[in-house]
mmCIF file of C-alpha atoms in Angstrom:
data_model
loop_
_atom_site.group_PDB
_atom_site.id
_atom_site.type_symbol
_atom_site.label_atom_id
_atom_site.label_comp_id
_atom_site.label_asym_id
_atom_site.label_seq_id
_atom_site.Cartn_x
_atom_site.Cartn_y
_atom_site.Cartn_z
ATOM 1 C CA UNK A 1 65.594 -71.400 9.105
ATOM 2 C CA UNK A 2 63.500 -69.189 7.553
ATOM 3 C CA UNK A 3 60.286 -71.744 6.855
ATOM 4 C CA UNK A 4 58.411 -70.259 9.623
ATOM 5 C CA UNK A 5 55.157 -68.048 9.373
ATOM 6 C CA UNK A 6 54.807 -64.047 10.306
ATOM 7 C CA UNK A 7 53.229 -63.900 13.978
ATOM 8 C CA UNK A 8 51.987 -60.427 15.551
ATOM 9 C CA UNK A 9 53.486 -59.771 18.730
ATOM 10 C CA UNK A 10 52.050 -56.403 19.985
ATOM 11 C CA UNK A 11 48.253 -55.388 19.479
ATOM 12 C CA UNK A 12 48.996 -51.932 20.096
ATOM 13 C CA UNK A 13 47.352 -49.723 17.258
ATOM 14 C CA UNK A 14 50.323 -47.145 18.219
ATOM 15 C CA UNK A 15 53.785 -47.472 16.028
ATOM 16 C CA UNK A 16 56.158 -49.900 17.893
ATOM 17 C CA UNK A 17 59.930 -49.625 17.290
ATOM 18 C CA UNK A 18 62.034 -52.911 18.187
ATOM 19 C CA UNK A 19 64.909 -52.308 20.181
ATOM 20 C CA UNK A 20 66.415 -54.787 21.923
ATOM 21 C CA UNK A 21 66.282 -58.237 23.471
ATOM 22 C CA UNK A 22 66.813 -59.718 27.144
ATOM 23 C CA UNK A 23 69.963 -61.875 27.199
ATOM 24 C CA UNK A 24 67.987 -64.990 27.548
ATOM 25 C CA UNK A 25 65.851 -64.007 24.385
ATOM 26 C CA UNK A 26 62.296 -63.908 26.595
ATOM 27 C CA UNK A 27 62.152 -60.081 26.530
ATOM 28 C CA UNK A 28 61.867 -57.647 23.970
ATOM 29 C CA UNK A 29 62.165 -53.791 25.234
ATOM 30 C CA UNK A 30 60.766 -51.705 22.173
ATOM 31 C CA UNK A 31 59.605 -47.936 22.169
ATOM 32 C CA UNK A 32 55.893 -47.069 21.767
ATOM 33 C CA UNK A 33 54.370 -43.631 20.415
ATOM 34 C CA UNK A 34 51.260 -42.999 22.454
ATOM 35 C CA UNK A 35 49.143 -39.937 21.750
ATOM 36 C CA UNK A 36 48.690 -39.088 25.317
ATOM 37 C CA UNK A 37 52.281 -39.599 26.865
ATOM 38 C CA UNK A 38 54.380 -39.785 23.706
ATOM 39 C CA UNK A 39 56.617 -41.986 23.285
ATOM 40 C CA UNK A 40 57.525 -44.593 26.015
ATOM 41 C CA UNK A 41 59.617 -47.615 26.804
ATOM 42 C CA UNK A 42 57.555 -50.948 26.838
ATOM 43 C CA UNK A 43 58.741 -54.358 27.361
ATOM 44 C CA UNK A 44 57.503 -57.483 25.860
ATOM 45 C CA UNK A 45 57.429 -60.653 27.426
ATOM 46 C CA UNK A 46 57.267 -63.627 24.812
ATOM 47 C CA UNK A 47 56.138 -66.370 27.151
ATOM 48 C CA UNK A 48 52.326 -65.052 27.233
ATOM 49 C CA UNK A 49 52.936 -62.012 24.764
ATOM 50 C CA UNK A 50 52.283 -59.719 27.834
ATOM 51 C CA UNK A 51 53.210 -56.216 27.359
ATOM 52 C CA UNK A 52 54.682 -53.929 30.671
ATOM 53 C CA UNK A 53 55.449 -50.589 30.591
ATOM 54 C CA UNK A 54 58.964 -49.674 31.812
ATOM 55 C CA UNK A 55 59.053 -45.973 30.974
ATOM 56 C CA UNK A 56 55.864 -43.947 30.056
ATOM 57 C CA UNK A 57 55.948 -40.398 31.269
ATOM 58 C CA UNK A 58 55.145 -36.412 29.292
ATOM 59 C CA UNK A 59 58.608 -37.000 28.345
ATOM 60 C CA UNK A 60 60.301 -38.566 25.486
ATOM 61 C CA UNK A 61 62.050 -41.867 26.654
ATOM 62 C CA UNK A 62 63.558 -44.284 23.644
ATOM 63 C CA UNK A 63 66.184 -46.238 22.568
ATOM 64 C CA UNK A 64 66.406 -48.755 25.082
ATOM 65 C CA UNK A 65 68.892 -51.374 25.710
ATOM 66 C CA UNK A 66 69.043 -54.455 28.084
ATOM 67 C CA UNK A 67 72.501 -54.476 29.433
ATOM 68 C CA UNK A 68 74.582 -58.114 28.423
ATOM 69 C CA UNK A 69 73.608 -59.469 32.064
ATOM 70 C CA UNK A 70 69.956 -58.630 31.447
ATOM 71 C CA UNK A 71 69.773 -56.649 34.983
ATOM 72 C CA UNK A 72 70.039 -52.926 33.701
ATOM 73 C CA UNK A 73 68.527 -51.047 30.847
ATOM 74 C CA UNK A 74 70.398 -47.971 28.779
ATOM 75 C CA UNK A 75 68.160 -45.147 27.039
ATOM 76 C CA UNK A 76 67.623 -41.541 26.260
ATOM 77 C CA UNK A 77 65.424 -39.021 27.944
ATOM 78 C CA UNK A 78 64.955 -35.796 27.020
ATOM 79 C CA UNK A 79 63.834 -34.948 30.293
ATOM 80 C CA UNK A 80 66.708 -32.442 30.964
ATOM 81 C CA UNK A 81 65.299 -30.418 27.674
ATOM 82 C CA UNK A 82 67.921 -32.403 25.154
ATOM 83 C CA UNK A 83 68.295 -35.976 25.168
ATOM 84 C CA UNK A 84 71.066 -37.656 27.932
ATOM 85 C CA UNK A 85 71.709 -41.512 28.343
ATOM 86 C CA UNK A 86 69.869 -42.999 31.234
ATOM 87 C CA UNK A 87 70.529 -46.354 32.840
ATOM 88 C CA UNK A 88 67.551 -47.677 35.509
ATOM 89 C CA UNK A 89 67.652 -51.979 37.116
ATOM 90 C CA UNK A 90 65.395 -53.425 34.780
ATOM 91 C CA UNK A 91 62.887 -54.483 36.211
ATOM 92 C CA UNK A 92 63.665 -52.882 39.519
ATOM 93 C CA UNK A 93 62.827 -51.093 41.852
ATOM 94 C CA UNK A 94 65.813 -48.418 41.987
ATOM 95 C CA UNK A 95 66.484 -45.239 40.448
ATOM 96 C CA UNK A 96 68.017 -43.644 37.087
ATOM 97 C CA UNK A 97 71.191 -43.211 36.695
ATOM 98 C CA UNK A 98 72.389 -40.279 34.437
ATOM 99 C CA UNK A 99 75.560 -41.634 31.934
ATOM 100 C CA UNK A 100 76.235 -38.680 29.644
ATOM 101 C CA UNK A 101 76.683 -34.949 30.653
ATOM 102 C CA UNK A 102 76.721 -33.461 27.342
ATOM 103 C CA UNK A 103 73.668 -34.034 25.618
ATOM 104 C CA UNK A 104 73.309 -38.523 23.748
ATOM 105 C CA UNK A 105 71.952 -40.897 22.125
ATOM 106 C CA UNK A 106 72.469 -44.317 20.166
ATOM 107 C CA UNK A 107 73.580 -46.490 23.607
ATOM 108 C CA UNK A 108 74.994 -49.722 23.072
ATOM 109 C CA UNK A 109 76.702 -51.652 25.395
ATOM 110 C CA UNK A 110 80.167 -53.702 25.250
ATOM 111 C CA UNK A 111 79.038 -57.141 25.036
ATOM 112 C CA UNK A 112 81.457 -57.207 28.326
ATOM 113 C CA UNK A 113 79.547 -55.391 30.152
ATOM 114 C CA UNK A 114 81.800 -53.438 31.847
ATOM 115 C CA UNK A 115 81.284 -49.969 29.504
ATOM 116 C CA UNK A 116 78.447 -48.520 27.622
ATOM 117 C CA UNK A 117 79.253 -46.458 24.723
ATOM 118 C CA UNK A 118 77.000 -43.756 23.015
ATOM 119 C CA UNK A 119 77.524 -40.614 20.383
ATOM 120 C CA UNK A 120 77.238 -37.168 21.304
ATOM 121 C CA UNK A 121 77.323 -35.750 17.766
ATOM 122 C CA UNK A 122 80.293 -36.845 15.890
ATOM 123 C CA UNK A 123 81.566 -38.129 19.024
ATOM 124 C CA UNK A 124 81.724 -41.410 19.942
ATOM 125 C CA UNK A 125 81.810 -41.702 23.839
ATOM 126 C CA UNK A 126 82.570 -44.246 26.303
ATOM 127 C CA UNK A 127 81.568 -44.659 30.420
ATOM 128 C CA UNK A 128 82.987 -47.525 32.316
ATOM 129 C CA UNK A 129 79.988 -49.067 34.560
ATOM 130 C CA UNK A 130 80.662 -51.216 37.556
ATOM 131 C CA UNK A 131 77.428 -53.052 39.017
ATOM 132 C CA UNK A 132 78.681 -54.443 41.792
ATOM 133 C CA UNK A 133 78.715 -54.329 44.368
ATOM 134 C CA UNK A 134 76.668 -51.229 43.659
ATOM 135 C CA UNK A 135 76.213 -49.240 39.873
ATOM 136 C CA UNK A 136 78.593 -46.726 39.757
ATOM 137 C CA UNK A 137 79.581 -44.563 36.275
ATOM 138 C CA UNK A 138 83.023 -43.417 35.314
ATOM 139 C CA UNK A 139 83.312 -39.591 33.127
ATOM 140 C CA UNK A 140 82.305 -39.973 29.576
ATOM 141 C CA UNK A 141 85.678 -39.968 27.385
ATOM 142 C CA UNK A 142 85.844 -39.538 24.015
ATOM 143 C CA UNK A 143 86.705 -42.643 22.226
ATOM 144 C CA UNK A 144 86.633 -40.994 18.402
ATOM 145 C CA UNK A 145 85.196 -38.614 16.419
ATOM 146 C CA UNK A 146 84.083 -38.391 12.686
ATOM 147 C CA UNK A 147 81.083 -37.763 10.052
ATOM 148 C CA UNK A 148 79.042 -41.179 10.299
ATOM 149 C CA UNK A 149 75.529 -41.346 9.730
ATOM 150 C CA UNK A 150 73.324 -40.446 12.709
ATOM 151 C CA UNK A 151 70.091 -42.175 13.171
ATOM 152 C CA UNK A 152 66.904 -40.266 12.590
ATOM 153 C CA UNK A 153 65.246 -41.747 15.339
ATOM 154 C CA UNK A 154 67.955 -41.531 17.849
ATOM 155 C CA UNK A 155 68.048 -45.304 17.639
ATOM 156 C CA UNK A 156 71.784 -46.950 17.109
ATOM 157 C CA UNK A 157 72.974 -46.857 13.481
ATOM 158 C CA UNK A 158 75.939 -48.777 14.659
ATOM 159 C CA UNK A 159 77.147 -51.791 16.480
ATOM 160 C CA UNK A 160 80.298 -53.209 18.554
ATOM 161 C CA UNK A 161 82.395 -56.536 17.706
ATOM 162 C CA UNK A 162 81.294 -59.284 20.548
ATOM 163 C CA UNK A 163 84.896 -58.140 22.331
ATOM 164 C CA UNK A 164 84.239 -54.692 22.355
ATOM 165 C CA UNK A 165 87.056 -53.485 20.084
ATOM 166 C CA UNK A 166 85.745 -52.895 16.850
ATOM 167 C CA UNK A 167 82.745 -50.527 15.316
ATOM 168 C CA UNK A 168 80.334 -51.327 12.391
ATOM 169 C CA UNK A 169 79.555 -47.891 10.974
ATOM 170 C CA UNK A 170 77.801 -45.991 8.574
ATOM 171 C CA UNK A 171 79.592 -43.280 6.747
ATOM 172 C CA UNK A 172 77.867 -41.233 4.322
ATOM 173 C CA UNK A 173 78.705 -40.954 0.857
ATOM 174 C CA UNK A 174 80.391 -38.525 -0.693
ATOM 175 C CA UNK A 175 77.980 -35.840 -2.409
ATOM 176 C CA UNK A 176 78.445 -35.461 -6.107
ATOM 177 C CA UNK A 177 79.503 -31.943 -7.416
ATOM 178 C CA UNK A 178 77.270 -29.255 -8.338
ATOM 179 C CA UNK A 179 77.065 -29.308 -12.455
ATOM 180 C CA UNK A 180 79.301 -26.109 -14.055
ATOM 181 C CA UNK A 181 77.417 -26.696 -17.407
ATOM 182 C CA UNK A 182 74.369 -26.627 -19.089
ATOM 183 C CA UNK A 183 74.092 -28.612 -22.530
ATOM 184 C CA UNK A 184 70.979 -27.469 -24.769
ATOM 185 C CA UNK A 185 70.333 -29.191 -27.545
ATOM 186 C CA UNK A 186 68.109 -27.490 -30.352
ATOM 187 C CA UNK A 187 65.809 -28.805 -33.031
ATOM 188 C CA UNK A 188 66.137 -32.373 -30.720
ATOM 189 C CA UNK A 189 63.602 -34.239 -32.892
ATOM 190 C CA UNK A 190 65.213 -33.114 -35.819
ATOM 191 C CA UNK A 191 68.214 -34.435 -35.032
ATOM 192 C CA UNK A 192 66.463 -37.869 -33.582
ATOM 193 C CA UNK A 193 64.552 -38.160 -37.307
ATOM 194 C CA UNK A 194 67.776 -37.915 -38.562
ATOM 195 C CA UNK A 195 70.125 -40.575 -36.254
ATOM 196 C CA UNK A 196 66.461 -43.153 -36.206
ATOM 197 C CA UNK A 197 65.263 -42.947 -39.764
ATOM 198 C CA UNK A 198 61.095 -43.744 -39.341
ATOM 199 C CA UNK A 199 61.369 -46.174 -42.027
ATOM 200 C CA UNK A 200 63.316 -48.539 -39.845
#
């Protein structure tokens, strides 16, 4: 209700990015920037403010998010050399599963569950994901493509309705037209002696 003081949750001196929470609101998966492995996925537990590390390798993992049932977690790697959507069992064990084939970020999943959708430029893409009774990915599809604003940290910059229909996005606005003339006005003070008398 907004009465409520500030409370530091992490006592990491490294810069902490918020990502996303467990279903049941006990879990917060955020991205860390270490100086020896770079930056890593790290999850936060909020009963004793324990921190685990999911993902911390030499290569760039971010962008993670805790799938609607709470059992899988999406995010990027750029492990391949560009950055592809991962999904791994959170906590595990199991392995990674690779989602996109050509090159993505921004993962969000359909609060159904059922698909995970991500861009790939202008594109937005789409993967149907079955968990049961094993995880198994369908071929990326395009689901639409246009000039929204991309994040700058690879994080989303977008959302999905709660029955995965709908998009929130950000488009850019348009850029205002180079000028095609110069005014220059002469004897300035002059002419602001003359409009403000100093009398006045």
């Amino acid at each position: 209700d907004g009465s409520g003081g500030l409370e530091r949750l992490t006592k990491s001196d490294n810069t902490n990015t918020p990502n996303s929470w467990s279903p049941n609101g006990q879990l917060l998966a955020f991205a860390d920037t270490s100086p020896t492995t770079g930056r890593d996925v790290l999850v936060l537990r909020l009963n004793d403010h324990k921190v685990q590390p999911f993902l911390q390798t030499s290569f760039t993992e971010s962008a993670p998010k805790f799938s609607p049932d709470g059992h899988w977690m999406a995010y990027i790697s750029d492990e391949s050399g560009r950055f592809e959507i991962y999904v791994q069992p959170y906590p595990g064990p199991g392995g990674k599963y690779q989602i996109s084939t050509d090159g993505g970020t921004e993962p969000v999943w359909n609060p159904k569950g059922r698909e995970l959708f991500y861009r790939s430029g202008d594109k937005m893409m789409a993967v149907d994901i079955a968990t049961q009774p094993g995880f198994a990915a369908g071929k990326p599809r395009m689901l639409f493509e246009g000039r929204y604003m991309p994040t700058p940290a690879t994080l989303p910059n977008y959302d999905v309705s709660p029955d995965g229909q709908r998009f929130l996005m950000l488009k850019p606005t348009e850029q205002a037209a180079a000028p095609t003339q110069i005014n220059v006005v002469l004897n300035w003070f002059e002419e602001l002696k003359r409009r403000v008398p100093t009398g006045k």
